[in-house]
Structures are given as structure tokens and as C-alpha cells.
CSV table of C-alpha atoms and ligand atoms in Angstrom, one decimal:
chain,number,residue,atom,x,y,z
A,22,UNK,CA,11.3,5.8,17.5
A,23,UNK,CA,11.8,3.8,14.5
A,24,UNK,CA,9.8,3.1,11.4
A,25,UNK,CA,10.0,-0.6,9.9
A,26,UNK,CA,8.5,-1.5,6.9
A,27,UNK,CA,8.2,-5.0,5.7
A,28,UNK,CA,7.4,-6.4,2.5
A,29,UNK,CA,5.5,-9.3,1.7
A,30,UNK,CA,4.9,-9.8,-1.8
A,31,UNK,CA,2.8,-7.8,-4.2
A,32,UNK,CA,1.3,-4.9,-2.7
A,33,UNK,CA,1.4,-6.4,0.7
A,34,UNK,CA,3.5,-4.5,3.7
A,35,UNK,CA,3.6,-4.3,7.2
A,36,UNK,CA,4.8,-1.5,8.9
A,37,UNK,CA,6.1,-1.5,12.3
A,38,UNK,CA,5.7,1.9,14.4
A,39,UNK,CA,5.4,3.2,18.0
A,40,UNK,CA,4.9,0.2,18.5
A,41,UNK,CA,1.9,-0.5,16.3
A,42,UNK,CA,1.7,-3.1,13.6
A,43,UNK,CA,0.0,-1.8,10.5
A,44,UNK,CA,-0.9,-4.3,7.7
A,45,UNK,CA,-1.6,-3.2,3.8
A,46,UNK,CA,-3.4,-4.7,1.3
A,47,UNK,CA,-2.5,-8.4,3.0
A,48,UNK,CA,-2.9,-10.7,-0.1
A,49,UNK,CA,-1.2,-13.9,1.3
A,50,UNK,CA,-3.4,-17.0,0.4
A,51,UNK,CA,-2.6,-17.6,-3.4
A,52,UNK,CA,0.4,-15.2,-3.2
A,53,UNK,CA,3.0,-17.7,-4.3
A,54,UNK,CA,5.5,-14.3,-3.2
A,55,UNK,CA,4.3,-14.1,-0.1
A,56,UNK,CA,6.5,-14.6,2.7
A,57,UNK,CA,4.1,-15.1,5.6
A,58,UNK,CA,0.6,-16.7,6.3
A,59,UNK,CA,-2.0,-15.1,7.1
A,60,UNK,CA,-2.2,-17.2,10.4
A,61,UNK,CA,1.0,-15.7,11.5
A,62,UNK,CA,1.2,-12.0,10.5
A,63,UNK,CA,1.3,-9.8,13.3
A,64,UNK,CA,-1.7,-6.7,13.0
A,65,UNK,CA,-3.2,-4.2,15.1
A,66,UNK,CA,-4.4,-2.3,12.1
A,67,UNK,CA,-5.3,-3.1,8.5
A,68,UNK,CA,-5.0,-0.7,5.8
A,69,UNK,CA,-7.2,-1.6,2.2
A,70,UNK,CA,-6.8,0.1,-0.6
A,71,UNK,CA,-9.3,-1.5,-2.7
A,72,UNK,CA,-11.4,-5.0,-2.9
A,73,UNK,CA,-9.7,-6.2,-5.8
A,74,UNK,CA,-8.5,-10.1,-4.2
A,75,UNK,CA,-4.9,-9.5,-4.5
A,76,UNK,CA,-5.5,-6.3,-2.4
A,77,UNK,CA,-8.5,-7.1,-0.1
A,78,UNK,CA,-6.4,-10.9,0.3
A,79,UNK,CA,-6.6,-12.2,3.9
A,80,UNK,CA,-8.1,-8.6,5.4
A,81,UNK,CA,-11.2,-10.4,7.0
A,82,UNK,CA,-9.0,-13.5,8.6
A,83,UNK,CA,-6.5,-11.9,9.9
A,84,UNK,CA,-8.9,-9.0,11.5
A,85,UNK,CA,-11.2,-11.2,13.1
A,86,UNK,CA,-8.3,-13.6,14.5
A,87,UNK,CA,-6.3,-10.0,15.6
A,88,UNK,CA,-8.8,-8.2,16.7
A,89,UNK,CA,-7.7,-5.3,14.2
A,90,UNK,CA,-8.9,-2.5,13.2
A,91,UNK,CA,-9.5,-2.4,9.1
A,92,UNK,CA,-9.5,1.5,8.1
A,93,UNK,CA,-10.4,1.6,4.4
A,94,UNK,CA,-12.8,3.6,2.0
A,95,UNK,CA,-16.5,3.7,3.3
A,96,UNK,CA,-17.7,1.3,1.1
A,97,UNK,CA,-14.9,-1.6,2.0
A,98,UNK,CA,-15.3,-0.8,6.2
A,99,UNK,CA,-19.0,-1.1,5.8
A,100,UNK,CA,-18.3,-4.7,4.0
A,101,UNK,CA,-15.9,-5.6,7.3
A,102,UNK,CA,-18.6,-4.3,9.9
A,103,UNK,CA,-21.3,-6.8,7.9
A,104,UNK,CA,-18.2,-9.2,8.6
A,105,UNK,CA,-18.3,-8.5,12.4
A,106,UNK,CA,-15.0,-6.5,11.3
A,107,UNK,CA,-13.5,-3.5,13.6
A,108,UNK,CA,-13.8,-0.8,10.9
A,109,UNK,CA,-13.0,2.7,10.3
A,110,UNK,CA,-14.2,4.3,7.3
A,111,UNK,CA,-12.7,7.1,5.8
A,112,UNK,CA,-12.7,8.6,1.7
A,113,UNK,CA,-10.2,10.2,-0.8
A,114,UNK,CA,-8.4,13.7,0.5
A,115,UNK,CA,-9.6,13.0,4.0
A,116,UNK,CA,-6.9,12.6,6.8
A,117,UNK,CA,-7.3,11.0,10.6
A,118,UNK,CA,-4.8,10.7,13.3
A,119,UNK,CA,-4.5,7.2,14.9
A,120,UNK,CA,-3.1,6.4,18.0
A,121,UNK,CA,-0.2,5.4,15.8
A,122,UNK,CA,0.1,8.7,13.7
A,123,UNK,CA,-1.7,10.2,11.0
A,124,UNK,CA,-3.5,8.7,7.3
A,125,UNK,CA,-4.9,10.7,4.5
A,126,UNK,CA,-6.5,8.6,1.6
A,127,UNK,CA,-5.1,9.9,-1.9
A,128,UNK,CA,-6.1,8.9,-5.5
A,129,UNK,CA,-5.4,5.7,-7.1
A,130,UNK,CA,-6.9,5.6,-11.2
A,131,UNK,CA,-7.9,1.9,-10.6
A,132,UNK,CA,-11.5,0.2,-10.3
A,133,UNK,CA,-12.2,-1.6,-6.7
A,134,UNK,CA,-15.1,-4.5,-7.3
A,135,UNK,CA,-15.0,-7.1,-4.6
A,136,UNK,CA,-14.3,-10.3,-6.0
A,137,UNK,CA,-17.8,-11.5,-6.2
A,138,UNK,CA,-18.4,-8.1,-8.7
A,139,UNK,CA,-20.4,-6.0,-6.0
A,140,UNK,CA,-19.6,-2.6,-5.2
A,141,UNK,CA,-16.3,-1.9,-3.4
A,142,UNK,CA,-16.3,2.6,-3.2
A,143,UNK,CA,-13.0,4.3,-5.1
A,144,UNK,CA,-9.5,2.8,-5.1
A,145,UNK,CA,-7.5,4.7,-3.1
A,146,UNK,CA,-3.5,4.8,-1.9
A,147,UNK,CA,-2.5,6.0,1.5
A,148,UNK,CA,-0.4,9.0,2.8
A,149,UNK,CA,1.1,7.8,6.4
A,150,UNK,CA,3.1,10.3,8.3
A,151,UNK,CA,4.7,8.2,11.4
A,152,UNK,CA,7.5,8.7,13.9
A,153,UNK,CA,8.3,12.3,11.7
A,154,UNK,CA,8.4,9.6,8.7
A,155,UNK,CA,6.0,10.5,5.4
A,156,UNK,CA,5.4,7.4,3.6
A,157,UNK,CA,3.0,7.0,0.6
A,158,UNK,CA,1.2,3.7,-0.8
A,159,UNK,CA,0.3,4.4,-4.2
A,160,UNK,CA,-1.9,1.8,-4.4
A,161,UNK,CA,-2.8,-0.1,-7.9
A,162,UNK,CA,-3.0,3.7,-10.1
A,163,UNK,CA,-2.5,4.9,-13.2
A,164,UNK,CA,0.0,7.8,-12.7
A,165,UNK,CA,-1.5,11.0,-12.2
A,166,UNK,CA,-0.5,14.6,-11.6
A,167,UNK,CA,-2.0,14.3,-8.3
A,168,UNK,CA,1.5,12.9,-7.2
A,169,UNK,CA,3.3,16.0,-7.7
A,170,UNK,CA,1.3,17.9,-5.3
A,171,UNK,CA,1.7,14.7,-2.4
A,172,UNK,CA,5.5,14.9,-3.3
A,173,UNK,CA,5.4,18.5,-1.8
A,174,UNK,CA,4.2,16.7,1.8
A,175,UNK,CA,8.5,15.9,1.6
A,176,UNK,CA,7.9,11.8,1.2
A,177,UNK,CA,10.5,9.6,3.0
A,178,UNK,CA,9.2,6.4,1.1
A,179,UNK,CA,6.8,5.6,-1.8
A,180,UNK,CA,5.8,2.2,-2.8
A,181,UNK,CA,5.0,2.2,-6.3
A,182,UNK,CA,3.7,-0.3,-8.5
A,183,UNK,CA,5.4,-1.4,-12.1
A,184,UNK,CA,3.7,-4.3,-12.9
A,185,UNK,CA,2.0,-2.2,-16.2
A,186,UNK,CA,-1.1,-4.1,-17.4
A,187,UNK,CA,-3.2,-3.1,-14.8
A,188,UNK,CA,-1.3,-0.1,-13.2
A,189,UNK,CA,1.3,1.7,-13.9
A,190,UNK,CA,4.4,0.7,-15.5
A,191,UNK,CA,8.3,1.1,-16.0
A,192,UNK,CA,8.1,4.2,-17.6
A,193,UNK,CA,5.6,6.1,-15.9
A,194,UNK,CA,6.7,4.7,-12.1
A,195,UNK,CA,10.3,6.3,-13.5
A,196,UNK,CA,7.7,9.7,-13.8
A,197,UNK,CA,6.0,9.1,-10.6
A,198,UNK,CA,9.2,8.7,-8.6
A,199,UNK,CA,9.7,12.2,-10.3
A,200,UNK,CA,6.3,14.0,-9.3
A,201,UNK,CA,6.7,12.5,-5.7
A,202,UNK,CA,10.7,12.8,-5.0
A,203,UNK,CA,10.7,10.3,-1.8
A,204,UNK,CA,14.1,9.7,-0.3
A,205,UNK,CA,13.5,5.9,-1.1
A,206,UNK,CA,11.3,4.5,-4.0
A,207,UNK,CA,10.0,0.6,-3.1
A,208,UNK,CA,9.0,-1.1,-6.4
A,209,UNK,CA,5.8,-3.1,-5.9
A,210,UNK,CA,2.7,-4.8,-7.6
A,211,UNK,CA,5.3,-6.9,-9.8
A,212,UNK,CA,6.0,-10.5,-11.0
A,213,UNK,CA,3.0,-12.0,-8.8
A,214,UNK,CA,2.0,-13.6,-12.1
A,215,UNK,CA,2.7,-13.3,-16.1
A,216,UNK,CA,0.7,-10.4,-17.0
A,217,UNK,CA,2.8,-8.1,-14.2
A,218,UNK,CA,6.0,-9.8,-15.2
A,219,UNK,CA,8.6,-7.2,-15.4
A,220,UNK,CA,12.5,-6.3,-14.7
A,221,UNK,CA,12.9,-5.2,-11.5
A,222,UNK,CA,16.5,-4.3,-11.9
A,223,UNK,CA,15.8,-2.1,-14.9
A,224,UNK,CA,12.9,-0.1,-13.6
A,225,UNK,CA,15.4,0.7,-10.6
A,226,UNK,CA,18.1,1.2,-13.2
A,227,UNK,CA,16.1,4.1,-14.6
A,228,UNK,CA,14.6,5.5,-11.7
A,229,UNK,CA,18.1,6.4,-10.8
A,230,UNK,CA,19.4,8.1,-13.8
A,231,UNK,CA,16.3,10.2,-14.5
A,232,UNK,CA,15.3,11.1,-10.2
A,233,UNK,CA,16.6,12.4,-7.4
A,234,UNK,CA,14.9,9.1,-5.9
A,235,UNK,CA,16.9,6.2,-4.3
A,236,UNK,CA,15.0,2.8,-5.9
A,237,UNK,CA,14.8,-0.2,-3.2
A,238,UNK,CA,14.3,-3.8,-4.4
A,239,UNK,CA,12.2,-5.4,-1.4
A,240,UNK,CA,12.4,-9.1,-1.3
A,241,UNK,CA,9.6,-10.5,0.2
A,242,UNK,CA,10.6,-11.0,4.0
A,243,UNK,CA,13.1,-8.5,3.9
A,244,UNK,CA,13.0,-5.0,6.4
A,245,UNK,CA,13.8,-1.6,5.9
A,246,UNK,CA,14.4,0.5,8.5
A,247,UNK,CA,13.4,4.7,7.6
A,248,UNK,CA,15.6,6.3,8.9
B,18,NI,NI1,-6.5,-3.8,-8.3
B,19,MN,MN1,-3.7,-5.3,-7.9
């Protein structure tokens, strides 16, 4: 009864659980972080979090060669269904439980155009509660309010971007990791390219003086086990 979480670059992770392989935002192709291609990655269920290309990445690929199961915002499973894509759709504040546990879709401040500019529904992050684990996946977002009420679900690990630019950044992921108070911060959505550059080290630096959060530095390929 263990919860695994992998990261691969980005905003990419997989999570392992009951023995389930969940998949987020897989951006591989043109991911010069990413540890694994899209031909190998294990899924039996891909979570999107918005049709923005470094998010929406490999998604229809790796479904149709898996077989799995995409759960996104309406908008973004209707697009996979067109794509002969296994698709669940769901929407911000609603919650579902999966075979493999529970997912409620949360707020993410962030646009969600597919890459060819059509419509993509609202950005979203997820809430995951797994194996008595809570996890949250901010998703690219401003930071908002909203996370001091999702702190009060008792989160185990939050993945947060602080690449600034087009999400939140060093200072306000230091705030967020104080609205949410996980056990474990993961810093994400960083130092794919120049305009996200940023110093890990520092951000995690300042997360610990100023929160009761424990920062993680994920290299790409590396495991966590929540415990
Ligand atoms: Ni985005
Ligand atoms: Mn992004």
C-alpha cells in the first residue's frame, strides 16, 4: 500500500498506486528534461490539466498505444474521444472515485488553448487522495486563496510550479506552500527553457525558513516514495 510518485521533467509525473499507473500532464517529445519517451512510459490513466503543448505533450500517443484512460476537463476528453481516446470528462470542484482512488479538479489561474489556438475548457490542477495519501497538482496557476482552503483536505504532497513568467513564481510558491501546508512540497514547471529559468535550491531554501513545508528537489527519473 504504497504511493510512488515519479518525476519526469516539467510538469510531468507518474504516479504509481494500488497498483495503477497514473500519468500527468506527459510532455516528453521536445522535453529536453524528460527522462522517458513517450514509447516507454507505463499508463493506465492520464491525467491533463490543460492543452497548453508542454501539458497536453504525448497524452494522445501514449493513450492510444496504452489503452488509457485520459480524465481531464470536458472540453480536453471530448478532444481525446474525437481522437478515438478513452476519456472521462470531469470540471473544476467536481470529485470522482476511480478504481484507483478518488480526483477532484481544483483551480488553476492559467489559459488552456490547444496548440493549434482552439478551445481547450478551464485550466485546472488535481486533488488525488490515494492509498490514505492527499496529493495535489497545482497545475500551471497563479496563486490563489483557493489553496488555503485545499490545504485544510491535510495534503501529504503538492507539486508546485516556480518557473514565474507564466505561473507562479519563487515568492508566491514560498506563499502557496503556506496556504496548502503539505508534508512535502515538489518544485515543478522550472528550467524546461529560458523564460522558466530559475534557482531551484533557493526557492527550496525559502520554502523552509518561512513553512511548515518540507521542499523536494525531483530530478527527472528520480522516485519518491509517500509515506
Ligand atoms: Ni500552460
Ligand atoms: Mn506550462
Amino acid at each position: 500500500m504504497t504511493v510512488k510518485l515519479t518525476y519526469h521533467g516539467h510538469a510531468c509525473f507518474s504516479i504509481e498506486t494500488g497498483g495503477a499507473h497514473l500519468l500527468i500532464d506527459p510532455f516528453l517529445s521536445g522535453n529536453a528534461m524528460a527522462d522517458v519517451k513517450p514509447e516507454r512510459v507505463k499508463a493506465d490513466y492520464i491525467l491533463v490539466s490543460h492543452a497548453h503543448g508542454d501539458h497536453l505533450g504525448d497524452a494522445v500517443p501514449i493513450a492510444r498505444r496504452t489503452g488509457a484512460e485520459v480524465i481531464s476537463n470536458f472540453e480536453i476528453a471530448n478532444y481525446m474521444e474525437q481522437q478515438q481516446v478513452k476519456a472521462h470528462a470531469m470540471h473544476i470542484g467536481g470529485a470522482r472515485v476511480f478504481p484507483f482512488g478518488k480526483v477532484k479538479l481544483t483551480i488553476a489561474h492559467h489559459g488552456s488553448s490547444f496548440p493549434d489556438g482552439s478551445y481547450g475548457g478551464n485550466p485546472c490542477g488535481f486533488l488525488l487522495w490515494l492509498e490514505g495519501k492527499v496529493l495535489y497538482f497545482a497545475g500551471d496557476t497563479a496563486l490563489t486563496y483557493d489553496m488555503k482552503l485545499y490545504g485544510e483536505e491535510g495534503i501529504d504532497v503538492a507539486m508546485l510550479p516556480i518557473g514565474d513568467n507564466f505561473t507562479m513564481g519563487p515568492e508566491d510558491a514560498v506563499k502557496a506552500a503556506g496556504f496548502l501546508q503539505p508534508k512535502l512540497a515538489v518544485l515543478m514547471h522550472y528550467n524546461t527553457f529560458g523564460a522558466i529559468a530559475q534557482d531551484a535550491q533557493a526557492v527550496a531554501d525559502a520554502m523552509k525558513a518561512q513553512t511548515t513545508a518540507t521542499p523536494v528537489i525531483m530530478r527527472p527519473g528520480e522516485t519518491l516514495t509517500v509515506t
